Amino acid sequence: MRLTPLFSAQEIATEVARLADEISADYADDPPILIGILKGSVVFLADLIRAMTIPAEVDFMRARSYGKGMHSSGSVQITKDIETVVEGRHVVVVEDISDTGLTVEVCVERIKIGRPNSVVVCALLAREGTPPPRYTGFWIAPGFVVGYGIDYAEQYRGLPDICVIEQD
Ligand code: PRP
C-alpha cells in the first residue's frame, strides 16, 4: 500500500482548534452532549473536547458500514446505542469522516428518537458533493483516507497525519 500525506498533524490541530472555538461559542449558554461515532471518531473527539472552552458530556454510538473494504456497503448497522438521555439537550454528533453521509444520517435519525432540543453534525472530513455537516474541518476530493482514527481494514488508525492510501 502507498500512503500520501494529505493533512499534517499540525494542520489538523489548527482545524480542530477552530472547530472547538466555534462549538464553544455556539453552545456557551447550554453545553452540548458530544456523541462520537465509533470507532473512527475517537481520536478527533479526544482532541476536540480538550480544545473546547465549555464543558461537554460525552457518549458514543457504534455504526459500521465499511467492514474491510474501501466502499460503503450501503447499509449501516448500529451495533451500540447511546446510554445518555438526550431529551431536551443539544447534541453534537462527532464524526471522523462523512463520506457518503449515510452513517451520520442513520445516527442522527436514531438520536432524534430521544427528542433532543437539537442535533447537528461535526465532521473533521467531509466528501465534496455530500450534504454539508453543520461543522466541517476539511472538504476532501475522491480518494480513500486513513490516519487520525480512520482505518483501512482496522490498520492505520494511529497515524498522526491523514493520508491518502492506494494499492501499489
Ligand atoms: C467509517 C467512518 C464513518 C463512516 C463514513 O466508519 O468512520 O463513520 O465510515 O462513511 P459514510 O459517510 O459513507 O457512511 P466504518 O464503517 O468504517 O467504521 P469504523 O468507524 O469503525 O472504522
PDB file of C-alpha atoms and ligand atoms in Angstrom:
ATOM      1  CA  MET A   1       0.000   0.000   0.000  1.00  0.00           C
ATOM      2  CA  ARG A   2       1.193   3.540  -0.730  1.00  0.00           C
ATOM      3  CA  LEU A   3       0.457   6.402   1.687  1.00  0.00           C
ATOM      4  CA  THR A   4       0.480  10.034   0.521  1.00  0.00           C
ATOM      5  CA  PRO A   5       0.161  12.738   3.221  1.00  0.00           C
ATOM      6  CA  LEU A   6      -2.970  14.883   2.842  1.00  0.00           C
ATOM      7  CA  PHE A   7      -3.197  16.822   6.133  1.00  0.00           C
ATOM      8  CA  SER A   8      -0.360  17.043   8.648  1.00  0.00           C
ATOM      9  CA  ALA A   9      -0.842  16.713  12.390  1.00  0.00           C
ATOM     10  CA  GLN A  10      -0.233  20.473  12.644  1.00  0.00           C
ATOM     11  CA  GLU A  11      -2.874  21.305  10.040  1.00  0.00           C
ATOM     12  CA  ILE A  12      -5.333  19.003  11.800  1.00  0.00           C
ATOM     13  CA  ALA A  13      -4.615  20.589  15.187  1.00  0.00           C
ATOM     14  CA  THR A  14      -5.260  24.066  13.758  1.00  0.00           C
ATOM     15  CA  GLU A  15      -8.576  22.957  12.271  1.00  0.00           C
ATOM     16  CA  VAL A  16      -9.654  21.104  15.427  1.00  0.00           C
ATOM     17  CA  ALA A  17      -8.936  24.261  17.460  1.00  0.00           C
ATOM     18  CA  ARG A  18     -11.070  26.311  15.069  1.00  0.00           C
ATOM     19  CA  LEU A  19     -13.963  23.847  15.305  1.00  0.00           C
ATOM     20  CA  ALA A  20     -13.658  23.737  19.103  1.00  0.00           C
ATOM     21  CA  ASP A  21     -13.780  27.545  19.297  1.00  0.00           C
ATOM     22  CA  GLU A  22     -16.841  27.672  17.086  1.00  0.00           C
ATOM     23  CA  ILE A  23     -18.699  24.999  19.055  1.00  0.00           C
ATOM     24  CA  SER A  24     -17.691  26.582  22.370  1.00  0.00           C
ATOM     25  CA  ALA A  25     -19.080  29.944  21.249  1.00  0.00           C
ATOM     26  CA  ASP A  26     -22.301  28.470  19.856  1.00  0.00           C
ATOM     27  CA  TYR A  27     -23.110  26.427  22.985  1.00  0.00           C
ATOM     28  CA  ALA A  28     -21.750  28.728  25.687  1.00  0.00           C
ATOM     29  CA  ASP A  29     -25.173  29.035  27.332  1.00  0.00           C
ATOM     30  CA  ASP A  30     -26.204  25.375  27.125  1.00  0.00           C
ATOM     31  CA  PRO A  31     -23.325  22.884  26.881  1.00  0.00           C
ATOM     32  CA  PRO A  32     -23.938  20.027  24.458  1.00  0.00           C
ATOM     33  CA  ILE A  33     -23.565  16.272  24.579  1.00  0.00           C
ATOM     34  CA  LEU A  34     -20.884  15.144  22.142  1.00  0.00           C
ATOM     35  CA  ILE A  35     -21.770  11.800  20.609  1.00  0.00           C
ATOM     36  CA  GLY A  36     -18.827  10.144  18.884  1.00  0.00           C
ATOM     37  CA  ILE A  37     -19.436   7.591  16.163  1.00  0.00           C
ATOM     38  CA  LEU A  38     -17.182   4.621  16.931  1.00  0.00           C
ATOM     39  CA  LYS A  39     -14.640   3.710  16.129  1.00  0.00           C
ATOM     40  CA  GLY A  40     -13.180   6.277  13.762  1.00  0.00           C
ATOM     41  CA  SER A  41     -14.096   9.378  15.797  1.00  0.00           C
ATOM     42  CA  VAL A  42     -12.187   8.557  18.985  1.00  0.00           C
ATOM     43  CA  VAL A  43      -9.004  10.471  18.129  1.00  0.00           C
ATOM     44  CA  PHE A  44     -10.877  13.513  16.821  1.00  0.00           C
ATOM     45  CA  LEU A  45     -13.295  13.609  19.753  1.00  0.00           C
ATOM     46  CA  ALA A  46     -10.442  13.316  22.258  1.00  0.00           C
ATOM     47  CA  ASP A  47      -8.695  16.333  20.750  1.00  0.00           C
ATOM     48  CA  LEU A  48     -11.895  18.309  20.138  1.00  0.00           C
ATOM     49  CA  ILE A  49     -13.178  18.120  23.711  1.00  0.00           C
ATOM     50  CA  ARG A  50      -9.808  19.132  25.117  1.00  0.00           C
ATOM     51  CA  ALA A  51      -9.695  22.168  22.826  1.00  0.00           C
ATOM     52  CA  MET A  52     -13.206  23.292  23.814  1.00  0.00           C
ATOM     53  CA  THR A  53     -13.571  26.033  26.399  1.00  0.00           C
ATOM     54  CA  ILE A  54     -17.009  24.943  27.648  1.00  0.00           C
ATOM     55  CA  PRO A  55     -17.921  21.735  29.462  1.00  0.00           C
ATOM     56  CA  ALA A  56     -19.447  18.941  27.409  1.00  0.00           C
ATOM     57  CA  GLU A  57     -20.730  15.467  28.115  1.00  0.00           C
ATOM     58  CA  VAL A  58     -19.617  12.519  26.004  1.00  0.00           C
ATOM     59  CA  ASP A  59     -21.312   9.398  24.745  1.00  0.00           C
ATOM     60  CA  PHE A  60     -20.712   7.028  21.863  1.00  0.00           C
ATOM     61  CA  MET A  61     -22.665   5.210  19.209  1.00  0.00           C
ATOM     62  CA  ARG A  62     -21.180   2.416  17.131  1.00  0.00           C
ATOM     63  CA  ALA A  63     -22.057   2.331  13.459  1.00  0.00           C
ATOM     64  CA  ARG A  64     -20.459   0.136  10.845  1.00  0.00           C
ATOM     65  CA  SER A  65     -20.760   0.119   7.103  1.00  0.00           C
ATOM     66  CA  TYR A  66     -17.341  -0.380   5.533  1.00  0.00           C
ATOM     67  CA  GLY A  67     -16.079  -3.640   7.045  1.00  0.00           C
ATOM     68  CA  LYS A  68     -12.716  -4.362   5.476  1.00  0.00           C
ATOM     69  CA  GLY A  69     -13.323  -2.789   2.090  1.00  0.00           C
ATOM     70  CA  MET A  70     -12.894   0.692   0.638  1.00  0.00           C
ATOM     71  CA  HIS A  71     -16.522   1.212  -0.361  1.00  0.00           C
ATOM     72  CA  SER A  72     -19.624   1.732   1.745  1.00  0.00           C
ATOM     73  CA  SER A  73     -21.783  -1.385   1.872  1.00  0.00           C
ATOM     74  CA  GLY A  74     -24.784   0.942   1.622  1.00  0.00           C
ATOM     75  CA  SER A  75     -26.318  -0.435   4.797  1.00  0.00           C
ATOM     76  CA  VAL A  76     -25.430   0.952   8.188  1.00  0.00           C
ATOM     77  CA  GLN A  77     -25.723  -1.173  11.316  1.00  0.00           C
ATOM     78  CA  ILE A  78     -25.959   0.480  14.726  1.00  0.00           C
ATOM     79  CA  THR A  79     -24.306  -2.072  16.980  1.00  0.00           C
ATOM     80  CA  LYS A  80     -24.064   0.101  20.091  1.00  0.00           C
ATOM     81  CA  ASP A  81     -26.584   2.771  21.048  1.00  0.00           C
ATOM     82  CA  ILE A  82     -26.044   5.808  23.275  1.00  0.00           C
ATOM     83  CA  GLU A  83     -26.670   5.484  27.007  1.00  0.00           C
ATOM     84  CA  THR A  84     -27.290   9.169  27.790  1.00  0.00           C
ATOM     85  CA  VAL A  85     -30.767  10.695  27.989  1.00  0.00           C
ATOM     86  CA  VAL A  86     -30.761  13.357  25.281  1.00  0.00           C
ATOM     87  CA  GLU A  87     -34.293  14.700  25.753  1.00  0.00           C
ATOM     88  CA  GLY A  88     -34.210  18.497  25.885  1.00  0.00           C
ATOM     89  CA  ARG A  89     -30.454  18.626  25.296  1.00  0.00           C
ATOM     90  CA  HIS A  90     -28.302  19.849  22.452  1.00  0.00           C
ATOM     91  CA  VAL A  91     -26.364  17.106  20.694  1.00  0.00           C
ATOM     92  CA  VAL A  92     -23.285  17.410  18.515  1.00  0.00           C
ATOM     93  CA  VAL A  93     -22.546  14.208  16.607  1.00  0.00           C
ATOM     94  CA  VAL A  94     -18.789  13.867  16.163  1.00  0.00           C
ATOM     95  CA  GLU A  95     -17.705  12.022  13.054  1.00  0.00           C
ATOM     96  CA  ASP A  96     -14.223  11.487  11.641  1.00  0.00           C
ATOM     97  CA  ILE A  97     -15.407  11.433   8.043  1.00  0.00           C
ATOM     98  CA  SER A  98     -18.735  11.958   6.339  1.00  0.00           C
ATOM     99  CA  ASP A  99     -18.098  10.025   3.158  1.00  0.00           C
ATOM    100  CA  THR A 100     -21.445   9.237   1.566  1.00  0.00           C
ATOM    101  CA  GLY A 101     -23.088  10.803   4.648  1.00  0.00           C
ATOM    102  CA  LEU A 102     -25.176   7.677   5.227  1.00  0.00           C
ATOM    103  CA  THR A 103     -23.666   6.656   8.574  1.00  0.00           C
ATOM    104  CA  VAL A 104     -24.180  10.013  10.177  1.00  0.00           C
ATOM    105  CA  GLU A 105     -27.687  10.311   8.738  1.00  0.00           C
ATOM    106  CA  VAL A 106     -28.691   6.995  10.309  1.00  0.00           C
ATOM    107  CA  CYS A 107     -27.134   8.016  13.642  1.00  0.00           C
ATOM    108  CA  VAL A 108     -28.880  11.404  13.648  1.00  0.00           C
ATOM    109  CA  GLU A 109     -32.243   9.764  12.971  1.00  0.00           C
ATOM    110  CA  ARG A 110     -31.662   7.337  15.850  1.00  0.00           C
ATOM    111  CA  ILE A 111     -30.668  10.156  18.225  1.00  0.00           C
ATOM    112  CA  LYS A 112     -33.767  12.173  17.276  1.00  0.00           C
ATOM    113  CA  ILE A 113     -35.970   9.409  18.687  1.00  0.00           C
ATOM    114  CA  GLY A 114     -34.754  10.576  22.113  1.00  0.00           C
ATOM    115  CA  ARG A 115     -36.249  14.046  21.466  1.00  0.00           C
ATOM    116  CA  PRO A 116     -33.170  16.248  21.879  1.00  0.00           C
ATOM    117  CA  ASN A 117     -33.513  20.028  21.565  1.00  0.00           C
ATOM    118  CA  SER A 118     -31.196  19.954  18.567  1.00  0.00           C
ATOM    119  CA  VAL A 119     -28.822  17.626  16.738  1.00  0.00           C
ATOM    120  CA  VAL A 120     -26.016  18.816  14.487  1.00  0.00           C
ATOM    121  CA  VAL A 121     -23.001  17.097  12.965  1.00  0.00           C
ATOM    122  CA  CYS A 122     -19.339  17.995  13.346  1.00  0.00           C
ATOM    123  CA  ALA A 123     -17.212  16.083  10.834  1.00  0.00           C
ATOM    124  CA  LEU A 124     -13.476  16.542  10.593  1.00  0.00           C
ATOM    125  CA  LEU A 125     -13.592  15.446   6.952  1.00  0.00           C
ATOM    126  CA  ALA A 126     -16.475  15.646   4.504  1.00  0.00           C
ATOM    127  CA  ARG A 127     -16.535  14.453   0.936  1.00  0.00           C
ATOM    128  CA  GLU A 128     -17.141  17.126  -1.677  1.00  0.00           C
ATOM    129  CA  GLY A 129     -20.641  16.852  -3.116  1.00  0.00           C
ATOM    130  CA  THR A 130     -22.264  15.368   0.004  1.00  0.00           C
ATOM    131  CA  PRO A 131     -24.674  17.144   2.392  1.00  0.00           C
ATOM    132  CA  PRO A 132     -22.707  19.697   4.436  1.00  0.00           C
ATOM    133  CA  PRO A 133     -22.334  18.938   8.149  1.00  0.00           C
ATOM    134  CA  ARG A 134     -23.048  21.911  10.455  1.00  0.00           C
ATOM    135  CA  TYR A 135     -19.328  21.967  11.326  1.00  0.00           C
ATOM    136  CA  THR A 136     -16.755  20.726   8.809  1.00  0.00           C
ATOM    137  CA  GLY A 137     -12.991  20.631   9.144  1.00  0.00           C
ATOM    138  CA  PHE A 138     -11.805  19.809   5.636  1.00  0.00           C
ATOM    139  CA  TRP A 139     -13.663  19.122   2.410  1.00  0.00           C
ATOM    140  CA  ILE A 140     -11.913  16.335   0.528  1.00  0.00           C
ATOM    141  CA  ALA A 141     -11.842  15.064  -3.054  1.00  0.00           C
ATOM    142  CA  PRO A 142     -12.172  11.366  -4.012  1.00  0.00           C
ATOM    143  CA  GLY A 143      -9.560   9.007  -2.557  1.00  0.00           C
ATOM    144  CA  PHE A 144      -9.537   6.631   0.435  1.00  0.00           C
ATOM    145  CA  VAL A 145      -8.044   8.267   3.512  1.00  0.00           C
ATOM    146  CA  VAL A 146      -6.542   6.817   6.688  1.00  0.00           C
ATOM    147  CA  GLY A 147      -4.998   8.092   9.905  1.00  0.00           C
ATOM    148  CA  TYR A 148      -6.093  10.192  12.880  1.00  0.00           C
ATOM    149  CA  GLY A 149      -8.592   7.476  13.824  1.00  0.00           C
ATOM    150  CA  ILE A 150      -9.595   6.416  10.307  1.00  0.00           C
ATOM    151  CA  ASP A 151      -8.741   2.864   9.288  1.00  0.00           C
ATOM    152  CA  TYR A 152      -8.330   0.663   6.295  1.00  0.00           C
ATOM    153  CA  ALA A 153      -9.114  -2.932   7.396  1.00  0.00           C
ATOM    154  CA  GLU A 154      -8.506  -1.829  11.032  1.00  0.00           C
ATOM    155  CA  GLN A 155      -4.998  -0.567  10.267  1.00  0.00           C
ATOM    156  CA  TYR A 156      -3.515   2.973  10.297  1.00  0.00           C
ATOM    157  CA  ARG A 157      -5.843   4.489  12.951  1.00  0.00           C
ATOM    158  CA  GLY A 158      -2.808   5.608  14.972  1.00  0.00           C
ATOM    159  CA  LEU A 159      -1.166   7.707  12.239  1.00  0.00           C
ATOM    160  CA  PRO A 160      -0.921  11.327  13.442  1.00  0.00           C
ATOM    161  CA  ASP A 161      -1.375  12.641   9.885  1.00  0.00           C
ATOM    162  CA  ILE A 162      -4.238  11.970   7.488  1.00  0.00           C
ATOM    163  CA  CYS A 163      -3.038  10.246   4.310  1.00  0.00           C
ATOM    164  CA  VAL A 164      -4.493   9.005   1.048  1.00  0.00           C
ATOM    165  CA  ILE A 165      -3.952   5.264   0.714  1.00  0.00           C
ATOM    166  CA  GLU A 166      -3.684   3.415  -2.599  1.00  0.00           C
ATOM    167  CA  GLN A 167      -2.825  -0.082  -3.719  1.00  0.00           C
ATOM    168  CA  ASP A 168       0.743  -0.362  -5.059  1.00  0.00           C
TER     169      ASP A 168
HETATM  170  C1  PRP B   1     -16.371   4.946   8.541  1.00  0.00           C
HETATM  171  C2  PRP B   1     -16.148   6.314   9.152  1.00  0.00           C
HETATM  172  C3  PRP B   1     -17.536   6.894   9.234  1.00  0.00           C
HETATM  173  C4  PRP B   1     -18.241   6.252   8.055  1.00  0.00           C
HETATM  174  C5  PRP B   1     -18.427   7.253   6.953  1.00  0.00           C
HETATM  175  O1  PRP B   1     -16.777   4.063   9.532  1.00  0.00           O
HETATM  176  O2  PRP B   1     -15.536   6.231  10.420  1.00  0.00           O
HETATM  177  O3  PRP B   1     -18.191   6.553  10.432  1.00  0.00           O
HETATM  178  O4  PRP B   1     -17.424   5.154   7.623  1.00  0.00           O
HETATM  179  O5  PRP B   1     -18.965   6.670   5.792  1.00  0.00           O
HETATM  180  P1  PRP B   1     -20.355   7.100   5.115  1.00  0.00           P
HETATM  181  O6  PRP B   1     -20.477   8.606   5.286  1.00  0.00           O
HETATM  182  O7  PRP B   1     -20.186   6.698   3.683  1.00  0.00           O
HETATM  183  O8  PRP B   1     -21.459   6.358   5.777  1.00  0.00           O
HETATM  184  P2  PRP B   1     -16.678   2.470   9.381  1.00  0.00           P
HETATM  185  O9  PRP B   1     -17.996   1.910   8.978  1.00  0.00           O
HETATM  186  O10 PRP B   1     -15.504   2.134   8.501  1.00  0.00           O
HETATM  187  O11 PRP B   1     -16.394   2.028  10.882  1.00  0.00           O
HETATM  188  P3  PRP B   1     -15.212   2.495  11.861  1.00  0.00           P
HETATM  189  O12 PRP B   1     -15.528   3.917  12.300  1.00  0.00           O
HETATM  190  O13 PRP B   1     -15.256   1.548  12.983  1.00  0.00           O
HETATM  191  O14 PRP B   1     -13.904   2.452  11.104  1.00  0.00           O
END
